[in-house]
Amino acid sequence: WSWTMWFYFAVTVWVSTSLANQPHNRFPCMPSSKPNAYDAFLSKHVRSDAPTTLDQNQWQAFIRQIGTCQRPVQSFLPYSDKQRVDRVCSSSGGKTFSENLCISDQEFTFTTVHVDNNCVVRQVVPETKYIILGCDELQGQCRPVHFEANKNNTGPDPESPDCTNPGDSNHAETAHGLPTLALLLAALTISI
């Protein structure tokens, strides 16, 4: 092999490895490698058994019951808003925010609980904000898989594309880096 072939080979391996190790998709509504991500999201943030009060003692008992003491900040959306939450990951409820994140086109009211290292609830805060969610495709539907903090209550940019699969909205197609990898492999083959 010449140095050129080694160069293309090294670049191909580096690009495919770096793209494969991304913690999340580069665009919303791309296929997920985590089949249980939606259920995990619901378990963390949209629970039918979550308290509907701001009573610190009720939240203390709930956090211990569900075993999430290790998470210092936890946000819970009302279970009655589950369909609205799901719609954030669609053209009818969200706009693309950044990478696989979408932002709601309406504000949500939810509860944020602050837990210390000893599993003591220190604060229960009612919030009304635009929500930012990681959105991935699971079983043919774009679903929320991650809740991202929106500390400044940033709103959606009306110029941003709707929250949809990039193939549906003229984004550049880069799912899992396969087009880039294919181009590099083609260049390697041509140089041989």
PDB file of C-alpha atoms in Angstrom:
ATOM      1  CA  TRP A   1       0.000   0.000   0.000  1.00  0.00           C
ATOM      2  CA  SER A   2       1.158   3.509  -0.757  1.00  0.00           C
ATOM      3  CA  TRP A   3       1.036   6.310   1.815  1.00  0.00           C
ATOM      4  CA  THR A   4      -2.085   7.644   0.044  1.00  0.00           C
ATOM      5  CA  MET A   5      -3.950   4.382   0.573  1.00  0.00           C
ATOM      6  CA  TRP A   6      -2.887   4.307   4.237  1.00  0.00           C
ATOM      7  CA  PHE A   7      -4.058   7.898   4.626  1.00  0.00           C
ATOM      8  CA  TYR A   8      -7.520   7.165   3.185  1.00  0.00           C
ATOM      9  CA  PHE A   9      -7.779   4.023   5.256  1.00  0.00           C
ATOM     10  CA  ALA A  10      -6.873   5.894   8.472  1.00  0.00           C
ATOM     11  CA  VAL A  11      -9.330   8.696   7.725  1.00  0.00           C
ATOM     12  CA  THR A  12     -12.089   6.174   6.963  1.00  0.00           C
ATOM     13  CA  VAL A  13     -11.520   4.324  10.237  1.00  0.00           C
ATOM     14  CA  TRP A  14     -11.344   7.581  12.223  1.00  0.00           C
ATOM     15  CA  VAL A  15     -14.548   9.022  10.711  1.00  0.00           C
ATOM     16  CA  SER A  16     -16.554   5.824  11.060  1.00  0.00           C
ATOM     17  CA  THR A  17     -15.386   5.333  14.659  1.00  0.00           C
ATOM     18  CA  SER A  18     -16.084   8.906  15.707  1.00  0.00           C
ATOM     19  CA  LEU A  19     -19.558   8.870  14.139  1.00  0.00           C
ATOM     20  CA  ALA A  20     -20.410   5.493  15.632  1.00  0.00           C
ATOM     21  CA  ASN A  21     -19.452   6.699  19.123  1.00  0.00           C
ATOM     22  CA  GLN A  22     -21.742   9.728  19.155  1.00  0.00           C
ATOM     23  CA  PRO A  23     -23.954   9.713  22.265  1.00  0.00           C
ATOM     24  CA  HIS A  24     -26.986  10.835  20.252  1.00  0.00           C
ATOM     25  CA  ASN A  25     -28.119  11.461  16.707  1.00  0.00           C
ATOM     26  CA  ARG A  26     -27.003  14.535  14.803  1.00  0.00           C
ATOM     27  CA  PHE A  27     -30.570  15.397  13.730  1.00  0.00           C
ATOM     28  CA  PRO A  28     -34.003  14.824  15.225  1.00  0.00           C
ATOM     29  CA  CYS A  29     -36.104  11.802  14.360  1.00  0.00           C
ATOM     30  CA  MET A  30     -33.231   9.652  13.129  1.00  0.00           C
ATOM     31  CA  PRO A  31     -33.318   5.920  13.995  1.00  0.00           C
ATOM     32  CA  SER A  32     -32.188   5.178  17.537  1.00  0.00           C
ATOM     33  CA  SER A  33     -29.857   2.396  18.586  1.00  0.00           C
ATOM     34  CA  LYS A  34     -31.585   2.297  21.997  1.00  0.00           C
ATOM     35  CA  PRO A  35     -34.923   0.474  21.639  1.00  0.00           C
ATOM     36  CA  ASN A  36     -36.046   1.338  25.197  1.00  0.00           C
ATOM     37  CA  ALA A  37     -35.151   5.050  25.078  1.00  0.00           C
ATOM     38  CA  TYR A  38     -38.759   6.278  24.918  1.00  0.00           C
ATOM     39  CA  ASP A  39     -39.854   4.102  27.824  1.00  0.00           C
ATOM     40  CA  ALA A  40     -36.816   5.280  29.820  1.00  0.00           C
ATOM     41  CA  PHE A  41     -37.741   8.907  29.056  1.00  0.00           C
ATOM     42  CA  LEU A  42     -41.321   8.357  30.246  1.00  0.00           C
ATOM     43  CA  SER A  43     -40.067   6.599  33.372  1.00  0.00           C
ATOM     44  CA  LYS A  44     -37.855   9.578  34.230  1.00  0.00           C
ATOM     45  CA  HIS A  45     -40.107  12.483  33.240  1.00  0.00           C
ATOM     46  CA  VAL A  46     -43.766  11.592  32.482  1.00  0.00           C
ATOM     47  CA  ARG A  47     -45.142   9.351  35.206  1.00  0.00           C
ATOM     48  CA  SER A  48     -48.745   8.647  36.110  1.00  0.00           C
ATOM     49  CA  ASP A  49     -47.718   8.070  39.755  1.00  0.00           C
ATOM     50  CA  ALA A  50     -45.848  11.369  40.242  1.00  0.00           C
ATOM     51  CA  PRO A  51     -47.217  13.703  42.910  1.00  0.00           C
ATOM     52  CA  THR A  52     -49.451  16.498  41.627  1.00  0.00           C
ATOM     53  CA  THR A  53     -48.618  18.723  44.585  1.00  0.00           C
ATOM     54  CA  LEU A  54     -45.577  20.784  45.532  1.00  0.00           C
ATOM     55  CA  ASP A  55     -45.426  19.115  48.962  1.00  0.00           C
ATOM     56  CA  GLN A  56     -41.762  18.325  49.647  1.00  0.00           C
ATOM     57  CA  ASN A  57     -42.599  15.285  51.817  1.00  0.00           C
ATOM     58  CA  GLN A  58     -44.649  13.663  49.049  1.00  0.00           C
ATOM     59  CA  TRP A  59     -41.851  14.248  46.544  1.00  0.00           C
ATOM     60  CA  GLN A  60     -39.308  12.885  49.054  1.00  0.00           C
ATOM     61  CA  ALA A  61     -41.266   9.632  49.390  1.00  0.00           C
ATOM     62  CA  PHE A  62     -41.780   9.428  45.617  1.00  0.00           C
ATOM     63  CA  ILE A  63     -38.093   9.946  44.726  1.00  0.00           C
ATOM     64  CA  ARG A  64     -37.074   7.234  47.178  1.00  0.00           C
ATOM     65  CA  GLN A  65     -39.816   4.890  45.939  1.00  0.00           C
ATOM     66  CA  ILE A  66     -38.689   5.141  42.300  1.00  0.00           C
ATOM     67  CA  GLY A  67     -34.983   4.984  43.253  1.00  0.00           C
ATOM     68  CA  THR A  68     -33.696   8.125  41.539  1.00  0.00           C
ATOM     69  CA  CYS A  69     -31.771   9.639  44.460  1.00  0.00           C
ATOM     70  CA  GLN A  70     -28.599   9.768  42.343  1.00  0.00           C
ATOM     71  CA  ARG A  71     -30.117  12.409  40.028  1.00  0.00           C
ATOM     72  CA  PRO A  72     -29.670  15.835  41.694  1.00  0.00           C
ATOM     73  CA  VAL A  73     -32.144  17.644  39.415  1.00  0.00           C
ATOM     74  CA  GLN A  74     -35.240  15.872  38.121  1.00  0.00           C
ATOM     75  CA  SER A  75     -38.063  17.351  36.060  1.00  0.00           C
ATOM     76  CA  PHE A  76     -41.530  15.794  35.848  1.00  0.00           C
ATOM     77  CA  LEU A  77     -44.152  16.714  33.276  1.00  0.00           C
ATOM     78  CA  PRO A  78     -47.804  16.016  34.111  1.00  0.00           C
ATOM     79  CA  TYR A  79     -48.955  12.652  32.814  1.00  0.00           C
ATOM     80  CA  SER A  80     -52.041  14.413  31.433  1.00  0.00           C
ATOM     81  CA  ASP A  81     -49.687  16.251  29.025  1.00  0.00           C
ATOM     82  CA  LYS A  82     -48.159  13.039  27.608  1.00  0.00           C
ATOM     83  CA  GLN A  83     -49.650  13.528  24.111  1.00  0.00           C
ATOM     84  CA  ARG A  84     -48.505  17.179  24.035  1.00  0.00           C
ATOM     85  CA  VAL A  85     -45.024  16.034  25.106  1.00  0.00           C
ATOM     86  CA  ASP A  86     -44.964  13.451  22.302  1.00  0.00           C
ATOM     87  CA  ARG A  87     -46.001  16.140  19.776  1.00  0.00           C
ATOM     88  CA  VAL A  88     -42.843  18.164  20.534  1.00  0.00           C
ATOM     89  CA  CYS A  89     -41.088  15.530  18.414  1.00  0.00           C
ATOM     90  CA  SER A  90     -43.246  16.305  15.386  1.00  0.00           C
ATOM     91  CA  SER A  91     -44.036  19.064  12.937  1.00  0.00           C
ATOM     92  CA  SER A  92     -47.252  19.782  14.861  1.00  0.00           C
ATOM     93  CA  GLY A  93     -45.581  20.642  18.168  1.00  0.00           C
ATOM     94  CA  GLY A  94     -41.896  21.349  17.861  1.00  0.00           C
ATOM     95  CA  LYS A  95     -39.082  23.058  16.009  1.00  0.00           C
ATOM     96  CA  THR A  96     -35.552  21.802  15.497  1.00  0.00           C
ATOM     97  CA  PHE A  97     -33.307  23.261  18.207  1.00  0.00           C
ATOM     98  CA  SER A  98     -29.833  21.690  17.912  1.00  0.00           C
ATOM     99  CA  GLU A  99     -28.612  18.269  16.814  1.00  0.00           C
ATOM    100  CA  ASN A 100     -31.355  15.791  17.806  1.00  0.00           C
ATOM    101  CA  LEU A 101     -33.031  18.316  20.105  1.00  0.00           C
ATOM    102  CA  CYS A 102     -36.432  19.850  19.398  1.00  0.00           C
ATOM    103  CA  ILE A 103     -38.102  22.684  21.272  1.00  0.00           C
ATOM    104  CA  SER A 104     -41.811  22.928  21.988  1.00  0.00           C
ATOM    105  CA  ASP A 105     -43.856  25.567  20.219  1.00  0.00           C
ATOM    106  CA  GLN A 106     -45.789  26.166  23.464  1.00  0.00           C
ATOM    107  CA  GLU A 107     -44.750  26.467  27.086  1.00  0.00           C
ATOM    108  CA  PHE A 108     -45.363  23.561  29.500  1.00  0.00           C
ATOM    109  CA  THR A 109     -45.949  23.673  33.239  1.00  0.00           C
ATOM    110  CA  PHE A 110     -43.959  21.027  35.110  1.00  0.00           C
ATOM    111  CA  THR A 111     -42.223  20.323  38.414  1.00  0.00           C
ATOM    112  CA  THR A 112     -38.479  20.281  39.016  1.00  0.00           C
ATOM    113  CA  VAL A 113     -37.172  18.537  42.127  1.00  0.00           C
ATOM    114  CA  HIS A 114     -33.716  19.175  43.619  1.00  0.00           C
ATOM    115  CA  VAL A 115     -32.227  16.255  45.579  1.00  0.00           C
ATOM    116  CA  ASP A 116     -29.042  16.350  47.681  1.00  0.00           C
ATOM    117  CA  ASN A 117     -26.382  13.620  48.057  1.00  0.00           C
ATOM    118  CA  ASN A 118     -28.282  12.071  50.991  1.00  0.00           C
ATOM    119  CA  CYS A 119     -31.464  11.629  48.928  1.00  0.00           C
ATOM    120  CA  VAL A 120     -33.163  14.515  50.669  1.00  0.00           C
ATOM    121  CA  VAL A 121     -35.457  16.664  48.530  1.00  0.00           C
ATOM    122  CA  ARG A 122     -34.253  20.225  49.089  1.00  0.00           C
ATOM    123  CA  GLN A 123     -36.536  22.074  46.709  1.00  0.00           C
ATOM    124  CA  VAL A 124     -39.674  21.486  44.635  1.00  0.00           C
ATOM    125  CA  VAL A 125     -40.059  24.157  41.956  1.00  0.00           C
ATOM    126  CA  PRO A 126     -43.045  24.711  39.665  1.00  0.00           C
ATOM    127  CA  GLU A 127     -41.868  25.859  36.237  1.00  0.00           C
ATOM    128  CA  THR A 128     -43.504  27.098  33.061  1.00  0.00           C
ATOM    129  CA  LYS A 129     -41.118  26.959  30.125  1.00  0.00           C
ATOM    130  CA  TYR A 130     -40.616  25.825  26.571  1.00  0.00           C
ATOM    131  CA  ILE A 131     -39.284  22.280  26.801  1.00  0.00           C
ATOM    132  CA  ILE A 132     -36.308  20.941  24.872  1.00  0.00           C
ATOM    133  CA  LEU A 133     -36.364  17.225  24.097  1.00  0.00           C
ATOM    134  CA  GLY A 134     -34.038  14.810  22.374  1.00  0.00           C
ATOM    135  CA  CYS A 135     -36.115  13.168  19.629  1.00  0.00           C
ATOM    136  CA  ASP A 136     -35.257   9.837  17.979  1.00  0.00           C
ATOM    137  CA  GLU A 137     -37.141   7.424  15.751  1.00  0.00           C
ATOM    138  CA  LEU A 138     -38.289   4.284  17.536  1.00  0.00           C
ATOM    139  CA  GLN A 139     -40.507   1.684  15.860  1.00  0.00           C
ATOM    140  CA  GLY A 140     -41.323   4.056  13.016  1.00  0.00           C
ATOM    141  CA  GLN A 141     -42.298   7.045  15.180  1.00  0.00           C
ATOM    142  CA  CYS A 142     -40.313  10.056  16.348  1.00  0.00           C
ATOM    143  CA  ARG A 143     -40.373   9.964  20.146  1.00  0.00           C
ATOM    144  CA  PRO A 144     -38.840  11.944  23.012  1.00  0.00           C
ATOM    145  CA  VAL A 145     -35.803  10.213  24.517  1.00  0.00           C
ATOM    146  CA  HIS A 146     -34.145  12.984  26.566  1.00  0.00           C
ATOM    147  CA  PHE A 147     -35.178  16.067  28.574  1.00  0.00           C
ATOM    148  CA  GLU A 148     -32.737  18.960  28.184  1.00  0.00           C
ATOM    149  CA  ALA A 149     -32.700  21.837  30.688  1.00  0.00           C
ATOM    150  CA  ASN A 150     -33.864  25.200  29.312  1.00  0.00           C
ATOM    151  CA  LYS A 151     -32.440  27.502  31.999  1.00  0.00           C
ATOM    152  CA  ASN A 152     -33.128  30.760  30.141  1.00  0.00           C
ATOM    153  CA  ASN A 153     -36.531  29.647  28.826  1.00  0.00           C
ATOM    154  CA  THR A 154     -35.373  30.031  25.256  1.00  0.00           C
ATOM    155  CA  GLY A 155     -38.305  29.923  22.862  1.00  0.00           C
ATOM    156  CA  PRO A 156     -38.478  28.297  19.432  1.00  0.00           C
ATOM    157  CA  ASP A 157     -37.008  30.099  16.442  1.00  0.00           C
ATOM    158  CA  PRO A 158     -39.855  30.491  13.933  1.00  0.00           C
ATOM    159  CA  GLU A 159     -37.277  30.187  11.128  1.00  0.00           C
ATOM    160  CA  SER A 160     -36.074  26.768  12.329  1.00  0.00           C
ATOM    161  CA  PRO A 161     -37.367  23.702  10.510  1.00  0.00           C
ATOM    162  CA  ASP A 162     -40.131  21.662  12.079  1.00  0.00           C
ATOM    163  CA  CYS A 163     -39.056  18.743  14.229  1.00  0.00           C
ATOM    164  CA  THR A 164     -38.976  15.959  11.638  1.00  0.00           C
ATOM    165  CA  ASN A 165     -36.643  13.422  10.115  1.00  0.00           C
ATOM    166  CA  PRO A 166     -33.979  15.196   8.016  1.00  0.00           C
ATOM    167  CA  GLY A 167     -34.977  13.080   5.008  1.00  0.00           C
ATOM    168  CA  ASP A 168     -38.450  14.602   5.285  1.00  0.00           C
ATOM    169  CA  SER A 169     -37.316  18.226   5.556  1.00  0.00           C
ATOM    170  CA  ASN A 170     -34.343  18.678   3.221  1.00  0.00           C
ATOM    171  CA  HIS A 171     -31.661  18.390   5.897  1.00  0.00           C
ATOM    172  CA  ALA A 172     -28.351  16.922   4.782  1.00  0.00           C
ATOM    173  CA  GLU A 173     -28.550  13.162   5.193  1.00  0.00           C
ATOM    174  CA  THR A 174     -25.818  12.054   7.570  1.00  0.00           C
ATOM    175  CA  ALA A 175     -27.457   9.284   9.548  1.00  0.00           C
ATOM    176  CA  HIS A 176     -24.821   7.184  11.225  1.00  0.00           C
ATOM    177  CA  GLY A 177     -22.140   8.612   8.911  1.00  0.00           C
ATOM    178  CA  LEU A 178     -22.810   6.074   6.179  1.00  0.00           C
ATOM    179  CA  PRO A 179     -22.706   8.516   3.226  1.00  0.00           C
ATOM    180  CA  THR A 180     -19.381   9.943   4.438  1.00  0.00           C
ATOM    181  CA  LEU A 181     -17.973   6.487   5.016  1.00  0.00           C
ATOM    182  CA  ALA A 182     -19.101   5.347   1.568  1.00  0.00           C
ATOM    183  CA  LEU A 183     -17.422   8.341  -0.081  1.00  0.00           C
ATOM    184  CA  LEU A 184     -14.147   7.686   1.741  1.00  0.00           C
ATOM    185  CA  LEU A 185     -14.222   4.001   0.822  1.00  0.00           C
ATOM    186  CA  ALA A 186     -14.885   4.945  -2.813  1.00  0.00           C
ATOM    187  CA  ALA A 187     -11.913   7.322  -2.759  1.00  0.00           C
ATOM    188  CA  LEU A 188      -9.747   4.539  -1.302  1.00  0.00           C
ATOM    189  CA  THR A 189     -10.852   2.100  -3.979  1.00  0.00           C
ATOM    190  CA  ILE A 190     -10.166   4.597  -6.767  1.00  0.00           C
ATOM    191  CA  SER A 191      -6.669   5.334  -5.482  1.00  0.00           C
ATOM    192  CA  ILE A 192      -5.712   1.638  -5.358  1.00  0.00           C
TER     193      ILE A 192
END
